[in-house]
Short mmCIF file of C-alpha atoms (C1' of nucleotides) in Angstrom, two decimals:
data_model
loop_
_atom_site.label_atom_id
_atom_site.label_comp_id
_atom_site.label_asym_id
_atom_site.label_seq_id
_atom_site.Cartn_x
_atom_site.Cartn_y
_atom_site.Cartn_z
CA MET A 276 -10.10 74.70 -0.17
CA PRO A 277 -6.60 74.88 -1.54
CA ARG A 278 -4.52 71.85 -0.71
CA GLU A 279 -1.15 72.22 0.89
CA ALA A 280 1.37 73.95 -1.31
CA LEU A 281 4.34 71.98 -2.54
CA TRP A 282 6.87 74.32 -1.04
CA SER A 283 5.12 74.02 2.28
CA ALA A 284 5.31 70.24 2.26
CA ILE A 285 8.98 70.40 1.35
CA ALA A 286 9.63 72.85 4.12
CA ALA A 287 7.90 70.53 6.56
CA THR A 288 10.03 67.61 5.39
CA LEU A 289 13.25 69.53 5.85
CA ARG A 290 12.06 70.84 9.17
CA ALA A 291 11.49 67.31 10.38
CA GLU A 292 14.88 66.12 9.16
CA ILE A 293 16.62 68.96 10.90
CA ALA A 294 14.69 68.22 14.05
CA GLU A 295 15.66 64.54 13.80
CA GLY A 296 19.31 65.48 13.62
CA ALA A 297 19.87 64.40 10.04
CA TYR A 298 21.48 67.80 9.59
CA ALA A 299 23.33 68.88 12.68
CA PRO A 300 23.37 72.48 13.85
CA GLY A 301 26.00 74.39 11.93
CA ALA A 302 26.14 71.77 9.22
CA ARG A 303 25.63 72.64 5.59
CA LEU A 304 22.55 71.45 3.82
CA PRO A 305 22.88 69.97 0.34
CA THR A 306 22.99 72.66 -2.33
CA GLU A 307 19.77 74.10 -3.67
CA ALA A 308 20.41 72.23 -6.90
CA GLU A 309 20.77 68.91 -5.09
CA LEU A 310 17.72 69.50 -2.94
CA SER A 311 15.56 70.55 -5.84
CA ALA A 312 16.68 67.42 -7.70
CA ARG A 313 15.88 65.29 -4.68
CA PHE A 314 12.38 66.68 -4.34
CA GLY A 315 11.93 66.91 -8.06
CA VAL A 316 10.93 70.55 -8.09
CA ASN A 317 12.24 73.68 -9.66
CA ARG A 318 14.92 75.50 -7.76
CA HIS A 319 12.57 78.42 -7.18
CA THR A 320 10.06 76.22 -5.42
CA LEU A 321 12.77 74.79 -3.22
CA ARG A 322 14.00 78.27 -2.45
CA ARG A 323 10.50 79.16 -1.37
CA ALA A 324 10.71 76.32 1.14
CA LEU A 325 14.16 77.35 2.29
CA SER A 326 13.01 80.90 2.68
CA ASP A 327 10.31 79.59 4.99
CA LEU A 328 12.91 77.82 7.11
CA ALA A 329 15.15 80.87 7.07
CA ASN A 330 12.25 83.01 8.13
CA ALA A 331 11.67 80.71 11.06
CA GLY A 332 15.32 81.04 11.95
CA LEU A 333 16.06 77.38 11.31
CA VAL A 334 18.62 77.91 8.56
CA VAL A 335 20.91 80.66 7.40
CA SER A 336 22.00 80.95 3.79
CA ARG A 337 25.19 82.52 2.58
CA ARG A 338 25.60 83.37 -1.07
CA GLY A 339 28.37 81.46 -2.72
CA SER A 340 28.74 79.19 0.26
CA GLY A 341 25.59 77.32 1.05
CA VAL A 342 22.68 76.99 3.43
CA PHE A 343 23.48 76.12 7.01
CA VAL A 344 21.43 74.83 9.88
CA ALA A 345 21.15 77.65 12.35
CA THR A 346 22.72 77.00 15.65
CA ARG A 347 20.39 77.24 18.52
CA PRO A 348 21.35 80.28 20.55
CA THR A 349 23.78 79.36 23.24
CA ASP A 350 23.36 80.61 26.72
CA TYR A 351 26.59 82.21 27.71
CA GLN A 352 27.02 82.68 31.40
CA LEU A 353 28.62 85.94 32.31
CA GLY A 354 30.03 85.69 35.77
CA ARG A 355 33.03 86.74 37.79
CA ARG A 356 34.99 83.61 37.21
CA VAL A 357 33.45 81.79 34.28
CA ARG A 358 35.74 81.11 31.35
CA PHE A 359 34.93 80.51 27.75
CA HIS A 360 35.78 76.83 27.67
CA GLN A 361 33.58 76.02 30.62
CA ASN A 362 30.74 77.89 29.06
CA VAL A 363 30.87 76.02 25.81
CA THR A 364 31.52 72.58 27.22
CA ALA A 365 28.63 73.16 29.60
CA SER A 366 26.35 73.40 26.60
CA GLY A 367 27.70 70.14 25.20
CA ARG A 368 29.90 71.61 22.51
CA THR A 369 33.53 71.57 21.60
CA PRO A 370 35.23 74.88 22.22
CA SER A 371 38.18 76.15 20.26
CA ARG A 372 40.07 79.38 19.71
CA ARG A 373 41.69 80.94 16.71
CA ILE A 374 44.31 83.53 17.55
CA SER A 375 44.67 86.06 14.79
CA ARG A 376 46.99 88.66 16.30
CA LEU A 377 49.76 88.79 18.89
CA GLU A 378 51.61 92.05 19.29
CA THR A 379 52.98 94.61 21.70
CA ARG A 380 52.24 98.28 21.25
CA PRO A 381 51.89 101.48 23.28
CA ALA A 382 48.73 101.69 25.36
CA ARG A 383 45.97 103.95 24.20
CA PRO A 384 44.75 106.55 26.69
CA GLU A 385 41.62 104.60 27.60
CA GLU A 386 43.54 101.37 28.08
CA ALA A 387 46.21 103.07 30.16
CA GLU A 388 43.57 104.57 32.38
CA VAL A 389 41.78 101.31 33.00
CA LEU A 390 44.96 99.30 33.51
CA ASP A 391 46.46 102.01 35.68
CA LEU A 392 49.45 102.54 33.43
CA GLN A 393 51.29 105.58 32.23
CA GLU A 394 50.09 106.70 28.86
CA GLY A 395 52.15 105.09 26.14
CA ALA A 396 53.36 102.22 28.32
CA ALA A 397 53.73 98.94 26.42
CA VAL A 398 50.78 96.54 26.34
CA HIS A 399 50.34 93.10 24.85
CA VAL A 400 47.40 92.67 22.51
CA ILE A 401 45.78 89.33 21.79
CA GLU A 402 43.06 89.09 19.19
CA GLY A 403 41.14 86.11 17.98
CA VAL A 404 37.88 84.27 17.65
CA SER A 405 36.23 81.81 20.01
CA LEU A 406 34.32 78.97 18.40
CA ALA A 407 31.91 76.27 19.48
CA ASP A 408 31.89 73.20 17.26
CA GLY A 409 33.83 75.23 14.73
CA LEU A 410 31.22 77.96 14.57
CA PRO A 411 32.39 81.41 15.66
CA LEU A 412 30.64 82.59 18.79
CA ALA A 413 32.65 85.63 19.62
CA ALA A 414 35.59 87.77 18.56
CA PHE A 415 37.77 89.14 21.29
CA GLN A 416 40.58 91.55 21.90
CA SER A 417 42.50 91.48 25.16
CA VAL A 418 45.02 94.05 26.35
CA PHE A 419 47.53 93.27 29.10
CA PRO A 420 50.22 95.42 30.73
CA ALA A 421 53.50 94.29 29.17
CA ASP A 422 55.69 94.90 32.17
CA ARG A 423 53.49 92.77 34.37
CA PHE A 424 53.57 89.79 31.96
CA PRO A 425 56.78 90.04 29.93
CA GLY A 426 56.56 86.52 28.49
CA LEU A 427 52.85 86.49 27.73
CA LEU A 428 53.03 86.51 23.97
CA ALA A 429 55.71 83.83 24.00
CA ALA A 430 53.48 81.74 26.25
CA MET A 431 50.66 82.12 23.75
CA GLU A 432 52.70 80.68 20.92
CA GLY A 433 51.59 77.23 19.97
CA GLN A 434 48.48 77.22 22.12
CA SER A 435 45.36 79.26 22.44
CA SER A 436 44.31 79.41 26.07
CA VAL A 437 44.77 82.86 27.49
CA THR A 438 44.17 81.59 31.00
CA ALA A 439 46.95 79.01 30.61
CA ALA A 440 49.33 81.65 29.28
CA LEU A 441 48.58 83.89 32.22
CA THR A 442 49.21 81.02 34.59
CA ALA A 443 52.55 80.45 32.89
CA CYS A 444 53.33 84.07 33.64
CA GLY A 445 52.70 83.55 37.31
CA LEU A 446 49.09 84.65 37.60
CA THR A 447 47.26 82.06 39.62
CA ASP A 448 43.81 83.57 39.64
CA TYR A 449 41.85 86.48 38.31
CA THR A 450 38.25 87.62 38.38
CA ARG A 451 36.06 89.93 36.41
CA LYS A 452 35.73 93.31 37.99
CA GLU A 453 33.27 95.00 35.72
CA THR A 454 31.50 94.44 32.45
CA ARG A 455 29.75 96.86 30.19
CA LEU A 456 27.42 95.62 27.48
CA LYS A 457 26.19 97.26 24.36
CA ALA A 458 24.32 96.14 21.28
CA LYS A 459 25.91 97.09 17.99
CA LEU A 460 25.83 96.13 14.35
CA ALA A 461 28.61 94.09 12.83
CA ASP A 462 30.82 96.01 10.45
CA PRO A 463 32.23 94.04 7.50
CA VAL A 464 35.48 93.14 9.24
CA LEU A 465 33.76 91.89 12.36
CA ALA A 466 31.11 90.15 10.30
CA LEU A 467 33.82 88.26 8.48
CA ALA A 468 35.48 87.17 11.70
CA LEU A 469 32.17 85.97 13.16
CA GLN A 470 30.92 84.57 9.87
CA VAL A 471 27.67 86.48 9.96
CA GLN A 472 26.08 88.90 7.56
CA PRO A 473 27.36 92.45 7.90
CA GLY A 474 24.75 94.43 9.75
CA THR A 475 23.62 91.60 12.03
CA PRO A 476 23.38 92.51 15.68
CA VAL A 477 26.35 91.97 17.91
CA LEU A 478 26.80 92.22 21.63
CA ARG A 479 29.91 94.06 22.63
CA SER A 480 31.20 93.29 26.08
CA VAL A 481 33.95 95.36 27.63
CA ALA A 482 35.41 93.77 30.72
CA VAL A 483 38.12 94.50 33.19
CA ASN A 484 39.79 91.59 34.95
CA VAL A 485 41.71 91.99 38.18
CA ASP A 486 44.11 89.76 40.08
CA ALA A 487 43.63 88.63 43.66
CA ALA A 488 45.09 91.88 44.92
CA GLY A 489 42.56 93.86 42.94
CA SER A 490 44.85 95.51 40.41
CA ALA A 491 43.66 95.48 36.80
CA ILE A 492 45.48 92.99 34.60
CA GLU A 493 43.30 92.69 31.50
CA TYR A 494 41.19 95.01 29.48
CA GLY A 495 39.15 92.82 27.23
CA THR A 496 36.55 93.49 24.58
CA THR A 497 34.43 90.69 23.23
CA TRP A 498 31.98 90.84 20.37
CA PHE A 499 29.36 88.08 20.61
CA ALA A 500 27.39 87.03 17.56
CA GLY A 501 23.98 88.18 18.69
CA ASP A 502 22.05 85.48 16.89
CA ARG A 503 24.14 82.65 18.28
CA VAL A 504 24.61 83.67 21.87
CA THR A 505 22.35 84.76 24.65
CA LEU A 506 24.23 86.34 27.47
CA MET A 507 23.18 85.37 30.95
CA VAL A 508 24.21 87.78 33.61
CA SER A 509 24.40 86.07 36.95
CA PRO A 510 24.52 87.84 40.28
CA ASP A 511 28.02 88.22 41.61
CA GLN A 512 29.23 85.76 44.18
CA PRO A 513 31.44 87.35 46.80
CA MET B 182 -32.98 65.69 -25.27
CA PRO B 183 -30.04 67.88 -24.28
CA ARG B 184 -27.50 68.13 -27.03
CA GLU B 185 -23.99 67.12 -26.09
CA ALA B 186 -22.11 69.65 -24.04
CA LEU B 187 -19.25 71.51 -25.65
CA TRP B 188 -16.67 70.26 -23.20
CA SER B 189 -17.88 66.71 -23.67
CA ALA B 190 -17.45 66.91 -27.41
CA ILE B 191 -13.97 68.34 -26.96
CA ALA B 192 -13.08 65.58 -24.52
CA ALA B 193 -14.27 62.97 -27.00
CA THR B 194 -12.16 64.53 -29.73
CA LEU B 195 -9.04 64.51 -27.57
CA ARG B 196 -9.80 60.98 -26.40
CA ALA B 197 -9.93 59.83 -29.99
CA GLU B 198 -6.72 61.59 -30.90
CA ILE B 199 -4.91 59.99 -28.01
CA ALA B 200 -6.30 56.60 -28.94
CA GLU B 201 -5.12 57.09 -32.50
CA GLY B 202 -1.65 57.78 -31.23
CA ALA B 203 -1.60 61.42 -32.23
CA TYR B 204 -0.18 61.99 -28.78
CA ALA B 205 2.06 59.17 -27.59
CA PRO B 206 2.07 58.01 -23.97
CA GLY B 207 4.21 60.35 -21.93
CA ALA B 208 4.02 63.09 -24.54
CA ARG B 209 2.90 66.60 -23.70
CA LEU B 210 -0.34 67.95 -25.05
CA PRO B 211 -0.47 71.49 -26.42
CA THR B 212 -0.97 74.10 -23.72
CA GLU B 213 -4.44 74.89 -22.49
CA ALA B 214 -4.21 78.25 -24.18
CA GLU B 215 -3.36 76.65 -27.51
CA LEU B 216 -6.06 74.01 -27.22
CA SER B 217 -8.73 76.50 -26.21
CA ALA B 218 -7.76 78.63 -29.19
CA ARG B 219 -7.91 75.60 -31.44
CA PHE B 220 -11.43 74.67 -30.31
CA GLY B 221 -12.49 78.30 -30.08
CA VAL B 222 -13.67 78.04 -26.48
CA ASN B 223 -12.75 79.62 -23.19
CA ARG B 224 -9.91 78.10 -21.31
CA HIS B 225 -12.27 76.97 -18.55
CA THR B 226 -14.35 75.00 -20.95
CA LEU B 227 -11.30 73.28 -22.30
CA ARG B 228 -10.16 72.57 -18.73
CA ARG B 229 -13.51 70.91 -18.10
CA ALA B 230 -12.70 68.55 -20.95
CA LEU B 231 -9.18 67.94 -19.72
CA SER B 232 -10.45 67.27 -16.23
CA ASP B 233 -12.66 64.59 -17.73
CA LEU B 234 -9.66 62.93 -19.35
CA ALA B 235 -7.64 63.23 -16.17
CA ASN B 236 -10.46 61.67 -14.21
CA ALA B 237 -10.44 58.74 -16.60
CA GLY B 238 -6.70 58.39 -16.06
CA LEU B 239 -5.88 59.22 -19.65
CA VAL B 240 -3.81 62.30 -18.93
CA VAL B 241 -1.83 63.71 -16.02
CA SER B 242 -1.32 67.43 -15.62
CA ARG B 243 1.53 69.12 -13.87
CA ARG B 244 1.26 72.74 -12.85
CA GLY B 245 3.75 74.95 -14.54
CA SER B 246 4.76 72.19 -16.87
CA GLY B 247 1.90 70.92 -18.97
CA VAL B 248 -0.56 68.08 -19.53
CA PHE B 249 0.85 64.66 -20.36
CA VAL B 250 -0.60 61.46 -21.75
CA ALA B 251 -0.66 58.70 -19.09
CA THR B 252 0.14 55.02 -19.39
CA ARG B 253 -1.07 51.67 -18.13
CA PRO B 254 -0.37 49.71 -14.89
CA THR B 255 2.09 46.92 -14.17
CA ASP B 256 2.20 43.77 -12.08
CA TYR B 257 4.95 43.76 -9.50
CA GLN B 258 6.04 40.48 -7.91
CA LEU B 259 6.98 40.68 -4.26
CA GLY B 260 9.21 37.83 -3.18
CA ARG B 261 12.19 36.98 -1.05
CA ARG B 262 14.72 37.41 -3.77
CA VAL B 263 13.05 39.27 -6.59
CA ARG B 264 14.69 42.48 -7.66
CA PHE B 265 13.18 45.45 -9.35
CA HIS B 266 14.82 45.02 -12.73
CA GLN B 267 13.63 41.46 -13.12
CA ASN B 268 10.14 42.51 -12.25
CA VAL B 269 9.90 45.24 -14.81
CA THR B 270 11.66 43.44 -17.62
CA ALA B 271 9.35 40.49 -16.95
CA SER B 272 6.43 42.72 -17.85
CA GLY B 273 8.09 43.77 -21.07
CA ARG B 274 9.18 47.24 -20.06
CA THR B 275 12.43 49.09 -19.71
CA PRO B 276 13.40 49.62 -16.08
CA SER B 277 15.43 52.55 -14.84
CA ARG B 278 16.28 54.25 -11.61
CA ARG B 279 16.72 57.83 -10.63
CA ILE B 280 18.75 58.40 -7.48
CA SER B 281 17.78 61.62 -5.81
CA ARG B 282 19.66 61.47 -2.55
CA LEU B 283 22.89 59.98 -1.26
CA GLU B 284 23.73 60.94 2.28
CA THR B 285 25.15 59.75 5.55
CA ARG B 286 23.40 60.78 8.72
CA PRO B 287 22.76 59.57 12.28
CA ALA B 288 20.33 56.68 12.58
CA ARG B 289 16.89 57.34 13.91
CA PRO B 290 15.80 55.23 16.87
CA GLU B 291 13.59 52.95 14.78
CA GLU B 292 16.30 52.38 12.20
CA ALA B 293 18.91 51.71 14.85
CA GLU B 294 16.64 49.13 16.42
CA VAL B 295 15.95 47.29 13.20
CA LEU B 296 19.55 47.34 12.00
CA ASP B 297 20.84 46.45 15.45
CA LEU B 298 22.92 49.60 15.80
CA GLN B 299 23.55 52.00 18.60
CA GLU B 300 21.30 55.01 18.48
CA GLY B 301 22.93 57.79 16.53
CA ALA B 302 25.31 55.48 14.67
CA ALA B 303 25.98 56.59 11.11
CA VAL B 304 23.79 55.19 8.35
CA HIS B 305 23.84 55.64 4.60
CA VAL B 306 20.62 56.83 3.05
CA ILE B 307 19.74 56.20 -0.58
CA GLU B 308 16.60 57.70 -2.00
CA GLY B 309 15.23 57.56 -5.47
CA VAL B 310 12.52 56.56 -7.86
CA SER B 311 12.12 53.38 -9.88
CA LEU B 312 10.66 53.80 -13.32
CA ALA B 313 9.27 51.59 -16.07
CA ASP B 314 9.49 53.05 -19.53
CA GLY B 315 10.29 56.35 -17.91
CA LEU B 316 7.15 56.41 -15.79
CA PRO B 317 7.62 56.34 -11.99
CA LEU B 318 6.42 53.11 -10.41
CA ALA B 319 7.78 53.51 -6.93
CA ALA B 320 9.76 55.80 -4.68
CA PHE B 321 12.17 54.17 -2.28
CA GLN B 322 14.35 54.99 0.66
CA SER B 323 16.98 52.54 1.84
CA VAL B 324 19.01 52.79 5.01
CA PHE B 325 22.26 50.86 5.48
CA PRO B 326 24.69 50.66 8.39
CA ALA B 327 27.60 52.87 7.43
CA ASP B 328 30.28 50.88 9.23
CA ARG B 329 29.25 47.70 7.47
CA PHE B 330 29.44 49.31 3.99
CA PRO B 331 31.91 52.20 4.21
CA GLY B 332 32.19 52.69 0.47
CA LEU B 333 28.55 52.24 -0.41
CA LEU B 334 27.77 55.80 -1.45
CA ALA B 335 30.95 55.99 -3.48
CA ALA B 336 29.93 52.77 -5.21
CA MET B 337 26.57 54.33 -6.06
CA GLU B 338 28.15 57.26 -7.83
CA GLY B 339 27.70 57.09 -11.54
CA GLN B 340 25.33 54.12 -11.50
CA SER B 341 22.00 53.31 -10.01
CA SER B 342 21.88 49.64 -9.03
CA VAL B 343 21.83 49.22 -5.28
CA THR B 344 22.45 45.51 -5.62
CA ALA B 345 25.58 46.14 -7.68
CA ALA B 346 26.83 48.68 -5.17
CA LEU B 347 26.30 46.21 -2.34
CA THR B 348 28.19 43.58 -4.31
CA ALA B 349 31.04 46.02 -4.73
CA CYS B 350 31.04 46.37 -0.96
CA GLY B 351 31.47 42.67 -0.53
CA LEU B 352 27.90 41.54 -0.06
CA THR B 353 27.31 38.57 -2.32
CA ASP B 354 23.71 37.81 -1.48
CA TYR B 355 20.83 39.07 0.57
CA THR B 356 17.21 38.14 1.02
CA ARG B 357 14.10 39.81 2.27
CA LYS B 358 13.36 38.94 5.86
CA GLU B 359 10.07 40.67 6.40
CA THR B 360 7.76 43.04 4.66
CA ARG B 361 4.98 45.15 6.04
CA LEU B 362 2.42 46.72 3.74
CA LYS B 363 0.13 49.62 4.30
CA ALA B 364 -2.09 51.77 2.17
CA LYS B 365 -1.56 55.48 2.50
CA LEU B 366 -2.30 58.68 0.69
CA ALA B 367 0.40 60.51 -1.22
CA ASP B 368 1.46 63.76 0.35
CA PRO B 369 2.53 66.50 -2.07
CA VAL B 370 6.20 65.59 -1.96
CA LEU B 371 5.63 61.92 -2.60
CA ALA B 372 3.00 62.71 -5.20
CA LEU B 373 5.52 64.76 -7.06
CA ALA B 374 8.14 62.02 -6.98
CA LEU B 375 5.63 59.48 -8.31
CA GLN B 376 4.05 61.96 -10.68
CA VAL B 377 0.56 61.40 -9.38
CA GLN B 378 -1.97 63.74 -7.88
CA PRO B 379 -1.59 64.44 -4.17
CA GLY B 380 -4.11 62.39 -2.26
CA THR B 381 -4.02 59.39 -4.59
CA PRO B 382 -3.55 56.03 -2.88
CA VAL B 383 -0.08 54.64 -2.39
CA LEU B 384 1.19 51.29 -1.15
CA ARG B 385 3.91 51.62 1.41
CA SER B 386 6.16 48.62 1.84
CA VAL B 387 8.62 48.45 4.71
CA ALA B 388 11.16 45.70 4.28
CA VAL B 389 14.15 44.37 6.16
CA ASN B 390 16.85 42.65 4.16
CA VAL B 391 19.37 40.32 5.75
CA ASP B 392 22.64 38.83 4.57
CA ALA B 393 23.38 35.11 4.40
CA ALA B 394 24.26 35.09 8.09
CA GLY B 395 20.89 36.58 8.96
CA SER B 396 22.02 39.98 10.22
CA ALA B 397 20.03 42.97 9.03
CA ILE B 398 21.77 45.02 6.37
CA GLU B 399 19.02 47.15 4.87
CA TYR B 400 15.97 48.89 6.15
CA GLY B 401 14.03 49.87 3.10
CA THR B 402 10.77 51.67 2.52
CA THR B 403 9.10 51.68 -0.85
CA TRP B 404 6.08 53.66 -1.90
CA PHE B 405 4.31 52.17 -4.92
CA ALA B 406 2.02 54.28 -7.05
CA GLY B 407 -1.25 52.55 -6.36
CA ASP B 408 -2.79 53.17 -9.74
CA ARG B 409 0.19 51.99 -11.74
CA VAL B 410 1.24 48.92 -9.84
CA THR B 411 -0.47 45.80 -8.65
CA LEU B 412 1.52 44.02 -5.98
CA MET B 413 1.66 40.25 -6.19
CA VAL B 414 2.65 38.55 -2.96
CA SER B 415 4.05 35.11 -3.60
CA PRO B 416 4.47 32.42 -0.94
CA ASP B 417 7.99 32.14 0.45
CA GLN B 418 10.28 29.58 -1.06
CA PRO B 419 12.59 27.99 1.50
"C1'" DC C 788 56.06 80.28 1.78
"C1'" DC C 789 52.69 83.59 0.69
"C1'" DG C 790 49.81 86.42 -2.10
"C1'" DT C 791 47.31 86.54 -6.46
"C1'" DA C 792 44.71 85.10 -10.29
"C1'" DT C 793 41.50 82.22 -12.12
"C1'" DG C 794 37.80 79.07 -12.69
"C1'" DA C 795 34.17 76.42 -10.70
"C1'" DT C 796 30.53 76.34 -7.41
"C1'" DT C 797 26.67 78.29 -4.99
"C1'" DT C 798 23.14 81.55 -3.70
"C1'" DG C 799 20.40 85.84 -5.25
"C1'" DT C 800 17.49 87.99 -8.64
"C1'" DC C 801 15.01 88.75 -12.81
"C1'" DT C 802 11.83 87.72 -16.83
"C1'" DA C 803 8.57 84.83 -18.96
"C1'" DG C 804 5.48 80.94 -19.61
"C1'" DT C 805 2.14 77.24 -17.82
"C1'" DT C 806 -1.39 75.16 -14.92
"C1'" DG C 807 -4.59 75.76 -10.66
"C1'" DT C 808 -8.18 78.38 -8.37
"C1'" DA C 809 -11.44 81.94 -7.32
"C1'" DT C 810 -14.99 85.38 -8.45
"C1'" DA C 811 -18.31 87.42 -11.28
"C1'" DG C 812 -21.12 87.84 -15.23
"C1'" DT C 813 -24.05 86.12 -19.50
"C1'" DA C 814 -26.87 83.06 -22.25
"C1'" DT C 815 -29.98 79.26 -22.62
"C1'" DA C 816 -32.85 75.36 -21.72
"C1'" DT C 817 -36.21 73.57 -18.55
"C1'" DA D 41 -37.42 81.67 -12.02
"C1'" DT D 42 -33.60 78.94 -11.88
"C1'" DA D 43 -30.23 75.83 -12.60
"C1'" DT D 44 -26.58 74.79 -16.02
"C1'" DA D 45 -23.07 75.78 -19.39
"C1'" DC D 46 -20.02 78.93 -20.80
"C1'" DT D 47 -17.31 83.42 -20.80
"C1'" DA D 48 -14.19 86.90 -18.71
"C1'" DT D 49 -10.74 88.35 -15.63
"C1'" DA D 50 -7.44 88.07 -12.11
"C1'" DC D 51 -4.24 86.07 -9.27
"C1'" DA D 52 -1.51 82.16 -7.14
"C1'" DA D 53 1.76 78.30 -7.67
"C1'" DC D 54 5.16 76.21 -10.22
"C1'" DT D 55 8.44 75.68 -14.13
"C1'" DA D 56 12.19 77.27 -17.13
"C1'" DG D 57 16.19 79.72 -18.20
"C1'" DA D 58 19.54 83.26 -17.75
"C1'" DC D 59 22.67 86.14 -15.44
"C1'" DA D 60 24.81 88.52 -11.29
"C1'" DA D 61 27.26 88.27 -6.93
"C1'" DA D 62 29.72 85.93 -3.37
"C1'" DT D 63 32.55 82.21 -2.11
"C1'" DC D 64 35.79 78.44 -2.39
"C1'" DA D 65 39.52 75.61 -4.28
"C1'" DT D 66 43.45 75.34 -6.92
"C1'" DA D 67 47.31 76.55 -9.60
"C1'" DC D 68 50.86 79.75 -10.47
"C1'" DG D 69 54.46 83.17 -9.81
"C1'" DG D 70 57.11 86.00 -6.73
#
DNA sequence: CCGTATGATTTGTCTAGTTGTATAGTATAT
DNA sequence: ATATACTATACAACTAGACAAATCATACGG
């Protein structure tokens, strides 16, 4: 009977340390060179162990960067009134946003239709990435009618909460009217923004938000990193 | 009367050559392929001879690396204030240390309890192997409260004496408060670190060191290679 | 201040050599 | 006949070294 293979024992050790919290989710493991020195094995043997962990979905390795502890998939509640920050804090993490684009441009036909605008009317576009504990969870693009919120982009300067900016523009409340979901593959640009491998699955959510009066005020698209987020669709509350 | 087996004769030849110093302790023997060619036998037959030597503790083989000539055991004094270097030099050997891991991570419940910390408080972890004349005698893991010794890991960089690093952090003296001993079997990872066969007996020592004021400052575990070390427990001196 | 270039670091892949293990077959002594 | 010793072959596990590809940090020039 063959005794336990070295790589297997090493994998078990690392597994236990990850489980004990020695390496937090999202954290980088020591380099392969350091780990192989620590265990006193050749780098190939260590890589065999890492490949076992990666196969089990416990770690993700990125060439040139390192090996990272995989984040357990987050449940992301998709409801009429749930915002990003609540979602992330509810799972015990620290939410943050990185805004990458603020601009005003003519509405595209589809956007104009949804937002009930004339084709070519000006819209504000906000693009960015939402993160939990510094790890990208989703990339988003939101389109707002410019004439309804003239100072929106200015209100976004220096802070990152879209909800707060909308409030500053006089919108007290808004709810999600409809959401369409689709599974896609991340193209290189999206993969970069989400820090995943190109070709990994992504959940694209297209949502329309309406104000209290029921008129559309936001046309938002969100791309969730499929391996980090599980979307929970809850029944609508009236 | 059965004439002596081939493998037995080969083993005797190698035994004699090792005894004559043709292969120094720690040196690598020729590869199995070379030796089997030299004696004109199949590799299996030669391996039967080698296995005889290994069983007698004369050689140690490492897969992928080669077969090495082994060395003799040491007495290791276990006292309140005895350090590793003194122990090894006392037995006429050259001590050395190989540090394999320097990290800071959250304390595990047991460690927090012993070191009187809050659960999850940061601790420094130092792992390595202690050697005599280049041969591993013991593998150790030491855990220190990070807030008590903020610069400990930095002090360990570029040198290997834990005592010196502690001194650099302002700790002038410490003594062993308690030691628990247990016999265990080496798992593959530990076996590799100690350069013994997996499954060979190992002495695990769990010790708590305290400073002059009596507060715990180190939670250390040491695994001694059972066939290379004899532990001597001396009565405590007040 | 920003983009670029460059060098160092880190993971991915390949080739080759060494010991460990398993299976099957052959010769020989009892 | 039947163990026992040895041969033959094949594959698995691990080591060793080299190079490629991606990334990151830093310095430099506009």
